[in-house]
């Protein structure tokens, strides 16, 4: 028997944006700016530093040596001579080329320009969500800690969020090939979207999957051409180098399902890792099978974060779209509540607080609960409008 994908339900009536909603967003924004001002100096020497030196190496024409660890450390020590630990640039070659204009600016100026760009893009996402889903989306977005932490640390998580939001908007207009191609641009951090193609396949969005795989293949070919055989080998070595301290500085802080291993077992066991990852993939398939756009898109992004072995709170920035979608379209109150609970700062904040009682698994537990709720949604009969 052939099953047709469920139609996208009509959103619950969203409240128009009022001065109260704007005021709440402003208050949280001020709080995040204050937090950012306290950690920005630290961030410059770590997360943003690796992006900047990646841009410098690309601008200097050394793409074949982009992932040479000695070269990266030498570039970092030019800016911060006291640096002893390499904070590696681990993005692919095509992304380094896109970042190259940053190297035209002095380091301090580049950091402020980068931060301003991320803030501007995030505000743009808020504005889109407020128009699409109403005032609640603006408030939830302003509270969401992963986006704020990412910007404060000089990360590029907002660029990935923009890719995902744009891809969703295109898919909602049935421009599937373009949507898939735009989603693939987020493969600059490829480990964060590994299960999104599975969700596309389960949902029957083959044109979107074709667009995604086509763009992914193009990006791989471009990167390989820029790197050459030695550059590819150096990149693979960096990605698999367990001795590289800057690559995984605090594994207990990860927010994926593998957080349970790190916090309860103190390490990742290969059989457990495989079993957990397969379980997440299975949940993704069930939640996405012939699902409406909102559910499979949310499930694909959420499962990708849950299954990734190396993912921190700021990487969950791309799940903000899923929070908006689930709180707007989900049929059950349970799903809407679980999605909404991700927005207030507490859930993700505990991943930064060392504890003897393993409360650091709270983000992973919350994300797993939402994934289970999406699976439960798949067992319900489709209704024409959200409950």
C-alpha positions as a Markdown table, in Angstrom:
| # | Residue | x | y | z |
|---|---|---|---|---|
| 1 | Unk | 0.0 | 0.0 | 0.0 |
| 2 | Unk | 1.4 | 3.4 | -1.0 |
| 3 | Unk | 1.4 | 6.1 | 1.7 |
| 4 | Unk | 1.2 | 9.7 | 0.7 |
| 5 | Unk | 3.1 | 12.3 | 2.7 |
| 6 | Unk | 0.9 | 14.1 | 5.2 |
| 7 | Unk | 0.0 | 17.7 | 4.3 |
| 8 | Unk | 1.5 | 20.5 | 6.3 |
| 9 | Unk | -1.1 | 21.5 | 9.0 |
| 10 | Unk | -2.3 | 25.0 | 9.3 |
| 11 | Unk | -0.3 | 26.8 | 12.1 |
| 12 | Unk | -2.0 | 27.7 | 15.4 |
| 13 | Unk | -3.1 | 31.3 | 15.3 |
| 14 | Unk | 0.0 | 33.3 | 16.2 |
| 15 | Unk | -0.3 | 36.4 | 18.3 |
| 16 | Unk | 0.8 | 39.6 | 16.5 |
| 17 | Unk | 4.0 | 41.1 | 17.7 |
| 18 | Unk | 3.4 | 43.7 | 20.4 |
| 19 | Unk | 5.6 | 46.0 | 22.4 |
| 20 | Unk | 5.6 | 43.5 | 25.2 |
| 21 | Unk | 7.1 | 40.8 | 22.9 |
| 22 | Unk | 9.6 | 43.3 | 21.6 |
| 23 | Unk | 10.4 | 44.3 | 25.1 |
| 24 | Unk | 11.1 | 40.8 | 26.2 |
| 25 | Unk | 13.3 | 40.2 | 23.2 |
| 26 | Unk | 15.3 | 43.4 | 24.0 |
| 27 | Unk | 15.7 | 42.4 | 27.7 |
| 28 | Unk | 17.1 | 39.0 | 26.7 |
| 29 | Unk | 19.3 | 40.6 | 24.0 |
| 30 | Unk | 20.8 | 43.0 | 26.6 |
| 31 | Unk | 21.5 | 40.0 | 28.9 |
| 32 | Unk | 23.2 | 38.1 | 26.1 |
| 33 | Unk | 25.3 | 41.1 | 25.1 |
| 34 | Unk | 26.4 | 41.5 | 28.7 |
| 35 | Unk | 27.3 | 37.8 | 28.8 |
| 36 | Unk | 29.2 | 38.1 | 25.5 |
| 37 | Unk | 31.2 | 41.0 | 26.8 |
| 38 | Unk | 32.5 | 38.9 | 29.6 |
| 39 | Unk | 33.7 | 36.0 | 27.5 |
| 40 | Unk | 34.7 | 37.7 | 24.2 |
| 41 | Unk | 38.3 | 38.0 | 25.1 |
| 42 | Unk | 38.5 | 34.3 | 25.9 |
| 43 | Unk | 36.6 | 33.5 | 22.7 |
| 44 | Unk | 38.9 | 35.4 | 20.5 |
| 45 | Unk | 41.8 | 33.1 | 21.4 |
| 46 | Unk | 39.9 | 30.0 | 20.7 |
| 47 | Unk | 36.8 | 29.6 | 18.5 |
| 48 | Unk | 37.1 | 32.7 | 16.4 |
| 49 | Unk | 40.9 | 32.4 | 16.3 |
| 50 | Unk | 40.7 | 29.1 | 14.4 |
| 51 | Unk | 38.2 | 30.6 | 11.8 |
| 52 | Unk | 40.5 | 33.6 | 11.3 |
| 53 | Unk | 43.6 | 31.6 | 10.8 |
| 54 | Unk | 41.7 | 29.3 | 8.3 |
| 55 | Unk | 40.8 | 32.5 | 6.4 |
| 56 | Unk | 44.4 | 33.7 | 6.6 |
| 57 | Unk | 45.8 | 30.4 | 5.2 |
| 58 | Unk | 43.3 | 30.5 | 2.4 |
| 59 | Unk | 44.0 | 34.2 | 1.6 |
| 60 | Unk | 47.8 | 33.4 | 1.6 |
| 61 | Unk | 47.2 | 30.7 | -1.0 |
| 62 | Unk | 48.3 | 27.8 | 1.2 |
| 63 | Unk | 45.1 | 25.7 | 0.7 |
| 64 | Unk | 47.0 | 22.5 | 0.1 |
| 65 | Unk | 48.5 | 23.0 | 3.7 |
| 66 | Unk | 45.2 | 24.2 | 5.2 |
| 67 | Unk | 45.0 | 21.4 | 7.8 |
| 68 | Unk | 48.7 | 21.1 | 8.5 |
| 69 | Unk | 48.8 | 21.3 | 12.3 |
| 70 | Unk | 52.2 | 22.9 | 12.6 |
| 71 | Unk | 51.3 | 25.6 | 10.1 |
| 72 | Unk | 48.0 | 26.4 | 11.8 |
| 73 | Unk | 49.8 | 26.6 | 15.2 |
| 74 | Unk | 52.4 | 29.0 | 13.6 |
| 75 | Unk | 49.6 | 31.2 | 12.3 |
| 76 | Unk | 47.9 | 31.3 | 15.8 |
| 77 | Unk | 51.2 | 32.1 | 17.5 |
| 78 | Unk | 51.7 | 35.1 | 15.3 |
| 79 | Unk | 48.6 | 36.6 | 16.9 |
| 80 | Unk | 48.9 | 35.1 | 20.3 |
| 81 | Unk | 52.6 | 34.2 | 21.0 |
| 82 | Unk | 51.7 | 32.6 | 24.3 |
| 83 | Unk | 49.5 | 30.0 | 22.6 |
| 84 | Unk | 50.7 | 26.4 | 23.2 |
| 85 | Unk | 47.6 | 24.4 | 22.3 |
| 86 | Unk | 46.3 | 24.4 | 18.8 |
| 87 | Unk | 42.7 | 25.3 | 18.4 |
| 88 | Unk | 42.3 | 23.7 | 15.0 |
| 89 | Unk | 40.5 | 24.9 | 11.9 |
| 90 | Unk | 38.5 | 21.8 | 11.0 |
| 91 | Unk | 36.2 | 23.1 | 8.3 |
| 92 | Unk | 36.6 | 21.9 | 4.7 |
| 93 | Unk | 38.5 | 23.8 | 2.1 |
| 94 | Unk | 35.5 | 25.4 | 0.3 |
| 95 | Unk | 34.6 | 27.1 | 3.5 |
| 96 | Unk | 38.1 | 28.5 | 4.1 |
| 97 | Unk | 37.8 | 30.2 | 0.7 |
| 98 | Unk | 34.5 | 31.8 | 1.7 |
| 99 | Unk | 36.0 | 33.0 | 4.9 |
| 100 | Unk | 39.1 | 34.5 | 3.2 |
| 101 | Unk | 37.8 | 38.1 | 3.2 |
| 102 | Unk | 38.1 | 38.1 | 7.0 |
| 103 | Unk | 41.8 | 38.0 | 6.6 |
| 104 | Unk | 41.8 | 41.3 | 4.8 |
| 105 | Unk | 40.9 | 42.9 | 8.2 |
| 106 | Unk | 43.1 | 43.1 | 11.3 |
| 107 | Unk | 42.2 | 40.5 | 13.9 |
| 108 | Unk | 40.3 | 42.7 | 16.3 |
| 109 | Unk | 38.3 | 44.4 | 13.5 |
| 110 | Unk | 37.5 | 41.0 | 12.0 |
| 111 | Unk | 36.2 | 39.8 | 15.3 |
| 112 | Unk | 33.8 | 42.7 | 15.7 |
| 113 | Unk | 32.7 | 42.5 | 12.0 |
| 114 | Unk | 32.1 | 38.8 | 12.4 |
| 115 | Unk | 30.1 | 39.3 | 15.6 |
| 116 | Unk | 28.0 | 42.1 | 14.1 |
| 117 | Unk | 27.3 | 39.8 | 11.0 |
| 118 | Unk | 26.1 | 37.0 | 13.3 |
| 119 | Unk | 23.9 | 39.3 | 15.3 |
| 120 | Unk | 22.4 | 40.8 | 12.2 |
| 121 | Unk | 21.6 | 37.4 | 10.7 |
| 122 | Unk | 20.0 | 36.2 | 14.0 |
| 123 | Unk | 17.8 | 39.2 | 14.2 |
| 124 | Unk | 16.8 | 38.5 | 10.6 |
| 125 | Unk | 15.8 | 35.0 | 11.6 |
| 126 | Unk | 13.8 | 36.3 | 14.5 |
| 127 | Unk | 12.0 | 38.8 | 12.2 |
| 128 | Unk | 11.2 | 36.0 | 9.7 |
| 129 | Unk | 9.8 | 33.7 | 12.5 |
| 130 | Unk | 7.8 | 36.6 | 14.1 |
| 131 | Unk | 6.1 | 37.3 | 10.8 |
| 132 | Unk | 5.5 | 33.6 | 10.1 |
| 133 | Unk | 4.6 | 32.2 | 13.5 |
| 134 | Unk | 3.8 | 35.2 | 15.7 |
| 135 | Unk | 5.0 | 36.9 | 18.9 |
| 136 | Unk | 5.7 | 33.6 | 20.7 |
| 137 | Unk | 8.4 | 32.8 | 18.1 |
| 138 | Unk | 10.2 | 36.1 | 18.7 |
| 139 | Unk | 10.2 | 35.5 | 22.5 |
| 140 | Unk | 11.4 | 31.9 | 22.2 |
| 141 | Unk | 14.1 | 32.9 | 19.8 |
| 142 | Unk | 15.4 | 35.7 | 22.0 |
| 143 | Unk | 15.6 | 33.3 | 25.0 |
| 144 | Unk | 17.4 | 30.5 | 23.1 |
| 145 | Unk | 20.9 | 30.1 | 24.7 |
| 146 | Unk | 22.7 | 28.2 | 21.9 |
| 147 | Unk | 22.5 | 31.1 | 19.5 |
| 148 | Unk | 23.7 | 33.5 | 22.1 |
| 149 | Unk | 26.6 | 31.3 | 23.2 |
| 150 | Unk | 27.6 | 30.7 | 19.7 |
| 151 | Unk | 27.8 | 34.4 | 18.8 |
| 152 | Unk | 29.6 | 35.2 | 22.1 |
| 153 | Unk | 32.2 | 32.5 | 21.3 |
| 154 | Unk | 32.9 | 33.8 | 17.8 |
| 155 | Unk | 31.3 | 30.6 | 16.3 |
| 156 | Unk | 29.6 | 30.4 | 13.0 |
| 157 | Unk | 26.4 | 28.6 | 14.1 |
| 158 | Unk | 24.1 | 31.4 | 12.9 |
| 159 | Unk | 25.3 | 30.9 | 9.4 |
| 160 | Unk | 24.2 | 27.3 | 9.6 |
| 161 | Unk | 20.8 | 28.4 | 11.1 |
| 162 | Unk | 20.3 | 30.8 | 8.2 |
| 163 | Unk | 21.0 | 27.9 | 5.7 |
| 164 | Unk | 18.4 | 25.7 | 7.5 |
| 165 | Unk | 15.8 | 28.4 | 7.7 |
| 166 | Unk | 16.2 | 29.3 | 4.1 |
| 167 | Unk | 16.1 | 25.7 | 3.0 |
| 168 | Unk | 12.8 | 25.2 | 5.0 |
| 169 | Unk | 11.3 | 28.4 | 3.5 |
| 170 | Unk | 12.1 | 27.2 | 0.0 |
| 171 | Unk | 10.8 | 23.7 | 0.7 |
| 172 | Unk | 7.6 | 25.2 | 2.0 |
| 173 | Unk | 7.2 | 26.8 | -1.5 |
| 174 | Unk | 7.8 | 23.5 | -3.2 |
| 175 | Unk | 11.2 | 24.6 | -4.5 |
| 176 | Unk | 12.7 | 21.3 | -3.4 |
| 177 | Unk | 15.9 | 21.2 | -5.4 |
| 178 | Unk | 16.9 | 24.7 | -4.4 |
| 179 | Unk | 16.0 | 23.9 | -0.8 |
| 180 | Unk | 18.2 | 20.8 | -0.8 |
| 181 | Unk | 21.1 | 22.7 | -2.3 |
| 182 | Unk | 20.9 | 25.5 | 0.3 |
| 183 | Unk | 20.7 | 23.0 | 3.2 |
| 184 | Unk | 23.9 | 21.3 | 1.9 |
| 185 | Unk | 25.7 | 24.6 | 2.3 |
| 186 | Unk | 25.5 | 23.9 | 6.0 |
| 187 | Unk | 27.9 | 21.0 | 5.4 |
| 188 | Unk | 30.7 | 23.5 | 6.4 |
| 189 | Unk | 30.0 | 21.6 | 9.7 |
| 190 | Unk | 29.1 | 18.4 | 8.0 |
| 191 | Unk | 28.8 | 16.3 | 11.1 |
| 192 | Unk | 25.7 | 18.3 | 12.2 |
| 193 | Unk | 23.5 | 17.3 | 9.3 |
| 194 | Unk | 24.3 | 13.7 | 8.6 |
| 195 | Unk | 20.8 | 12.4 | 9.1 |
| 196 | Unk | 18.9 | 15.1 | 7.3 |
| 197 | Unk | 19.2 | 13.2 | 4.0 |
| 198 | Unk | 17.6 | 10.2 | 5.7 |
| 199 | Unk | 14.7 | 12.4 | 6.8 |
| 200 | Unk | 14.3 | 13.6 | 3.2 |
| 201 | Unk | 14.2 | 10.1 | 1.9 |
| 202 | Unk | 11.7 | 8.9 | 4.5 |
| 203 | Unk | 9.5 | 11.9 | 3.8 |
| 204 | Unk | 9.6 | 11.2 | 0.1 |
| 205 | Unk | 11.2 | 14.5 | -0.8 |
| 206 | Unk | 13.5 | 13.0 | -3.5 |
| 207 | Unk | 14.0 | 16.2 | -5.5 |
| 208 | Unk | 15.2 | 17.9 | -2.3 |
| 209 | Unk | 17.5 | 15.0 | -1.6 |
| 210 | Unk | 18.8 | 15.2 | -5.2 |
| 211 | Unk | 19.5 | 18.9 | -4.7 |
| 212 | Unk | 21.2 | 18.2 | -1.4 |
| 213 | Unk | 23.4 | 15.4 | -2.7 |
| 214 | Unk | 24.2 | 17.4 | -5.8 |
| 215 | Unk | 25.5 | 20.4 | -3.9 |
| 216 | Unk | 27.3 | 18.2 | -1.4 |
| 217 | Unk | 29.1 | 16.4 | -4.2 |
| 218 | Unk | 30.0 | 19.8 | -5.8 |
| 219 | Unk | 31.4 | 21.0 | -2.5 |
| 220 | Unk | 33.5 | 17.8 | -2.0 |
| 221 | Unk | 34.9 | 18.1 | -5.5 |
| 222 | Unk | 35.8 | 21.7 | -5.0 |
| 223 | Unk | 37.5 | 21.0 | -1.7 |
| 224 | Unk | 39.4 | 18.0 | -3.1 |
| 225 | Unk | 40.6 | 20.1 | -6.0 |
| 226 | Unk | 41.8 | 22.9 | -3.7 |
| 227 | Unk | 43.5 | 20.5 | -1.3 |
| 228 | Unk | 45.1 | 17.9 | -3.6 |
| 229 | Unk | 46.0 | 14.4 | -2.4 |
| 230 | Unk | 48.3 | 15.6 | 0.4 |
| 231 | Unk | 45.7 | 18.1 | 1.7 |
| 232 | Unk | 43.0 | 15.5 | 1.8 |
| 233 | Unk | 45.3 | 13.2 | 3.7 |
| 234 | Unk | 46.1 | 16.0 | 6.2 |
| 235 | Unk | 42.4 | 16.8 | 6.7 |
| 236 | Unk | 41.5 | 13.2 | 7.4 |
| 237 | Unk | 44.4 | 12.9 | 9.8 |
| 238 | Unk | 43.2 | 16.0 | 11.7 |
| 239 | Unk | 39.7 | 14.7 | 12.0 |
| 240 | Unk | 40.8 | 11.4 | 13.4 |
| 241 | Unk | 43.6 | 12.7 | 15.6 |
| 242 | Unk | 42.5 | 11.8 | 19.1 |
| 243 | Unk | 45.6 | 13.5 | 20.6 |
| 244 | Unk | 44.5 | 16.9 | 19.3 |
| 245 | Unk | 43.3 | 18.5 | 22.6 |
| 246 | Unk | 41.6 | 21.5 | 21.0 |
| 247 | Unk | 39.4 | 19.3 | 18.9 |
| 248 | Unk | 37.3 | 17.9 | 21.8 |
| 249 | Unk | 38.1 | 20.1 | 24.8 |
| 250 | Unk | 35.2 | 19.0 | 27.1 |
| 251 | Unk | 33.5 | 15.8 | 26.0 |
| 252 | Unk | 31.3 | 15.8 | 29.1 |
| 253 | Unk | 29.7 | 19.0 | 27.8 |
| 254 | Unk | 28.4 | 17.5 | 24.5 |
| 255 | Unk | 24.6 | 17.7 | 24.1 |
| 256 | Unk | 24.1 | 14.6 | 21.8 |
| 257 | Unk | 22.9 | 11.3 | 23.0 |
| 258 | Unk | 26.5 | 10.3 | 23.6 |
| 259 | Unk | 26.6 | 12.6 | 26.6 |
| 260 | Unk | 25.2 | 9.7 | 28.6 |
| 261 | Unk | 28.3 | 7.7 | 27.8 |
| 262 | Unk | 30.8 | 10.5 | 28.7 |
| 263 | Unk | 29.0 | 11.4 | 32.0 |
| 264 | Unk | 28.1 | 7.9 | 33.2 |
| 265 | Unk | 30.9 | 5.8 | 31.7 |
| 266 | Unk | 33.6 | 8.4 | 31.3 |
| 267 | Unk | 34.3 | 7.4 | 27.7 |
| 268 | Unk | 32.6 | 6.3 | 24.5 |
| 269 | Unk | 32.4 | 2.6 | 23.9 |
| 270 | Unk | 32.2 | 1.7 | 20.2 |
| 271 | Unk | 29.4 | -0.9 | 20.5 |
| 272 | Unk | 27.3 | 1.5 | 22.6 |
| 273 | Unk | 28.1 | 4.4 | 20.2 |
| 274 | Unk | 26.9 | 2.4 | 17.2 |
| 275 | Unk | 23.8 | 1.2 | 19.0 |
| 276 | Unk | 22.8 | 4.6 | 20.2 |
| 277 | Unk | 23.4 | 6.2 | 16.7 |
| 278 | Unk | 21.4 | 3.5 | 15.0 |
| 279 | Unk | 18.6 | 4.0 | 17.5 |
| 280 | Unk | 18.5 | 7.7 | 16.7 |
| 281 | Unk | 18.5 | 7.0 | 13.0 |
| 282 | Unk | 15.6 | 4.6 | 13.4 |
| 283 | Unk | 13.6 | 7.2 | 15.4 |
| 284 | Unk | 14.4 | 9.8 | 12.7 |
| 285 | Unk | 13.1 | 7.4 | 10.0 |
| 286 | Unk | 9.9 | 6.7 | 11.9 |
| 287 | Unk | 9.2 | 10.3 | 12.7 |
| 288 | Unk | 9.9 | 11.4 | 9.1 |
| 289 | Unk | 8.1 | 8.6 | 7.3 |
| 290 | Unk | 5.6 | 10.3 | 5.0 |
| 291 | Unk | 5.5 | 13.2 | 7.5 |
| 292 | Unk | 4.5 | 16.8 | 6.9 |
| 293 | Unk | 7.3 | 19.2 | 6.2 |
| 294 | Unk | 7.5 | 20.6 | 9.7 |
| 295 | Unk | 7.9 | 17.2 | 11.4 |
| 296 | Unk | 10.5 | 15.6 | 9.1 |
| 297 | Unk | 12.5 | 18.8 | 8.9 |
| 298 | Unk | 12.6 | 19.0 | 12.7 |
| 299 | Unk | 13.3 | 15.3 | 13.1 |
| 300 | Unk | 16.1 | 15.4 | 10.5 |
| 301 | Unk | 17.9 | 18.3 | 12.2 |
| 302 | Unk | 17.3 | 17.0 | 15.7 |
| 303 | Unk | 18.4 | 13.4 | 15.0 |
| 304 | Unk | 21.6 | 14.8 | 13.3 |
| 305 | Unk | 22.5 | 16.7 | 16.5 |
| 306 | Unk | 21.7 | 13.7 | 18.7 |
| 307 | Unk | 23.7 | 11.2 | 16.7 |
| 308 | Unk | 26.8 | 13.4 | 16.4 |
| 309 | Unk | 29.7 | 12.4 | 18.7 |
| 310 | Unk | 31.1 | 15.9 | 18.8 |
| 311 | Unk | 28.5 | 18.5 | 19.3 |
| 312 | Unk | 28.2 | 21.3 | 21.9 |
| 313 | Unk | 25.4 | 23.7 | 23.0 |
| 314 | Unk | 26.2 | 26.3 | 20.4 |
| 315 | Unk | 25.8 | 23.6 | 17.7 |
| 316 | Unk | 22.2 | 23.3 | 18.7 |
| 317 | Unk | 21.6 | 26.8 | 17.3 |
| 318 | Unk | 20.3 | 25.2 | 14.1 |
| 319 | Unk | 17.5 | 23.5 | 16.2 |
| 320 | Unk | 15.9 | 26.9 | 16.8 |
| 321 | Unk | 13.9 | 26.3 | 13.7 |
| 322 | Unk | 12.7 | 23.0 | 15.1 |
| 323 | Unk | 11.6 | 24.8 | 18.3 |
| 324 | Unk | 9.5 | 27.2 | 16.2 |
| 325 | Unk | 8.1 | 24.5 | 14.0 |
| 326 | Unk | 7.2 | 22.1 | 16.8 |
| 327 | Unk | 5.6 | 24.8 | 19.0 |
| 328 | Unk | 3.5 | 26.0 | 16.1 |
| 329 | Unk | 2.5 | 22.8 | 14.2 |
| 330 | Unk | 2.7 | 19.9 | 16.6 |
| 331 | Unk | -0.6 | 18.0 | 17.1 |
| 332 | Unk | 0.0 | 17.2 | 20.8 |
| 333 | Unk | 0.6 | 19.5 | 23.7 |
| 334 | Unk | 3.4 | 17.2 | 24.9 |
| 335 | Unk | 5.4 | 17.9 | 21.8 |
| 336 | Unk | 4.8 | 21.6 | 22.0 |
| 337 | Unk | 5.8 | 21.8 | 25.6 |
| 338 | Unk | 9.0 | 19.7 | 25.1 |
| 339 | Unk | 10.0 | 21.9 | 22.2 |
| 340 | Unk | 9.2 | 25.1 | 24.2 |
| 341 | Unk | 11.3 | 24.0 | 27.1 |
| 342 | Unk | 14.4 | 24.1 | 25.0 |
| 343 | Unk | 14.1 | 27.8 | 24.6 |
| 344 | Unk | 14.6 | 29.1 | 28.2 |
| 345 | Unk | 18.3 | 29.1 | 29.1 |
| 346 | Unk | 18.3 | 26.6 | 31.9 |
| 347 | Unk | 18.3 | 23.3 | 29.9 |
| 348 | Unk | 21.4 | 24.1 | 27.9 |
| 349 | Unk | 23.1 | 26.1 | 30.6 |
| 350 | Unk | 23.6 | 23.1 | 32.8 |
| 351 | Unk | 26.0 | 21.6 | 30.1 |
| 352 | Unk | 28.5 | 24.3 | 31.1 |
| 353 | Unk | 28.3 | 23.5 | 34.9 |
| 354 | Unk | 30.6 | 20.6 | 36.0 |
| 355 | Unk | 28.6 | 18.4 | 38.4 |
| 356 | Unk | 29.1 | 15.1 | 40.3 |
| 357 | Unk | 25.5 | 14.3 | 39.7 |
| 358 | Unk | 25.7 | 14.2 | 35.9 |
| 359 | Unk | 23.1 | 17.0 | 35.4 |
| 360 | Unk | 25.2 | 17.8 | 32.4 |
| 361 | Unk | 23.1 | 15.2 | 30.5 |
| 362 | Unk | 20.0 | 17.4 | 30.8 |
| 363 | Unk | 20.3 | 18.8 | 27.2 |
| 364 | Unk | 20.8 | 15.3 | 25.8 |
| 365 | Unk | 17.8 | 14.1 | 27.8 |
| 366 | Unk | 15.6 | 17.0 | 26.7 |
| 367 | Unk | 16.5 | 16.5 | 23.0 |
| 368 | Unk | 15.9 | 12.7 | 23.2 |
| 369 | Unk | 12.5 | 13.3 | 24.8 |
| 370 | Unk | 11.6 | 15.7 | 21.9 |
| 371 | Unk | 12.7 | 13.1 | 19.4 |
| 372 | Unk | 10.5 | 10.5 | 21.1 |
| 373 | Unk | 7.6 | 12.9 | 21.0 |
| 374 | Unk | 8.1 | 13.4 | 17.3 |
| 375 | Unk | 8.0 | 9.6 | 16.9 |
| 376 | Unk | 4.7 | 9.6 | 18.9 |
| 377 | Unk | 3.3 | 12.3 | 16.6 |
| 378 | Unk | 3.9 | 10.0 | 13.7 |
| 379 | Unk | 1.6 | 7.4 | 15.2 |
| 380 | Unk | -1.3 | 9.9 | 15.4 |
| 381 | Unk | -3.8 | 10.3 | 12.6 |
| 382 | Unk | -3.2 | 13.4 | 10.5 |
| 383 | Unk | -5.6 | 16.3 | 11.1 |
| 384 | Unk | -6.0 | 19.3 | 8.8 |
| 385 | Unk | -5.1 | 21.8 | 11.5 |
| 386 | Unk | -2.9 | 21.7 | 14.5 |
| 387 | Unk | -4.5 | 20.7 | 17.8 |
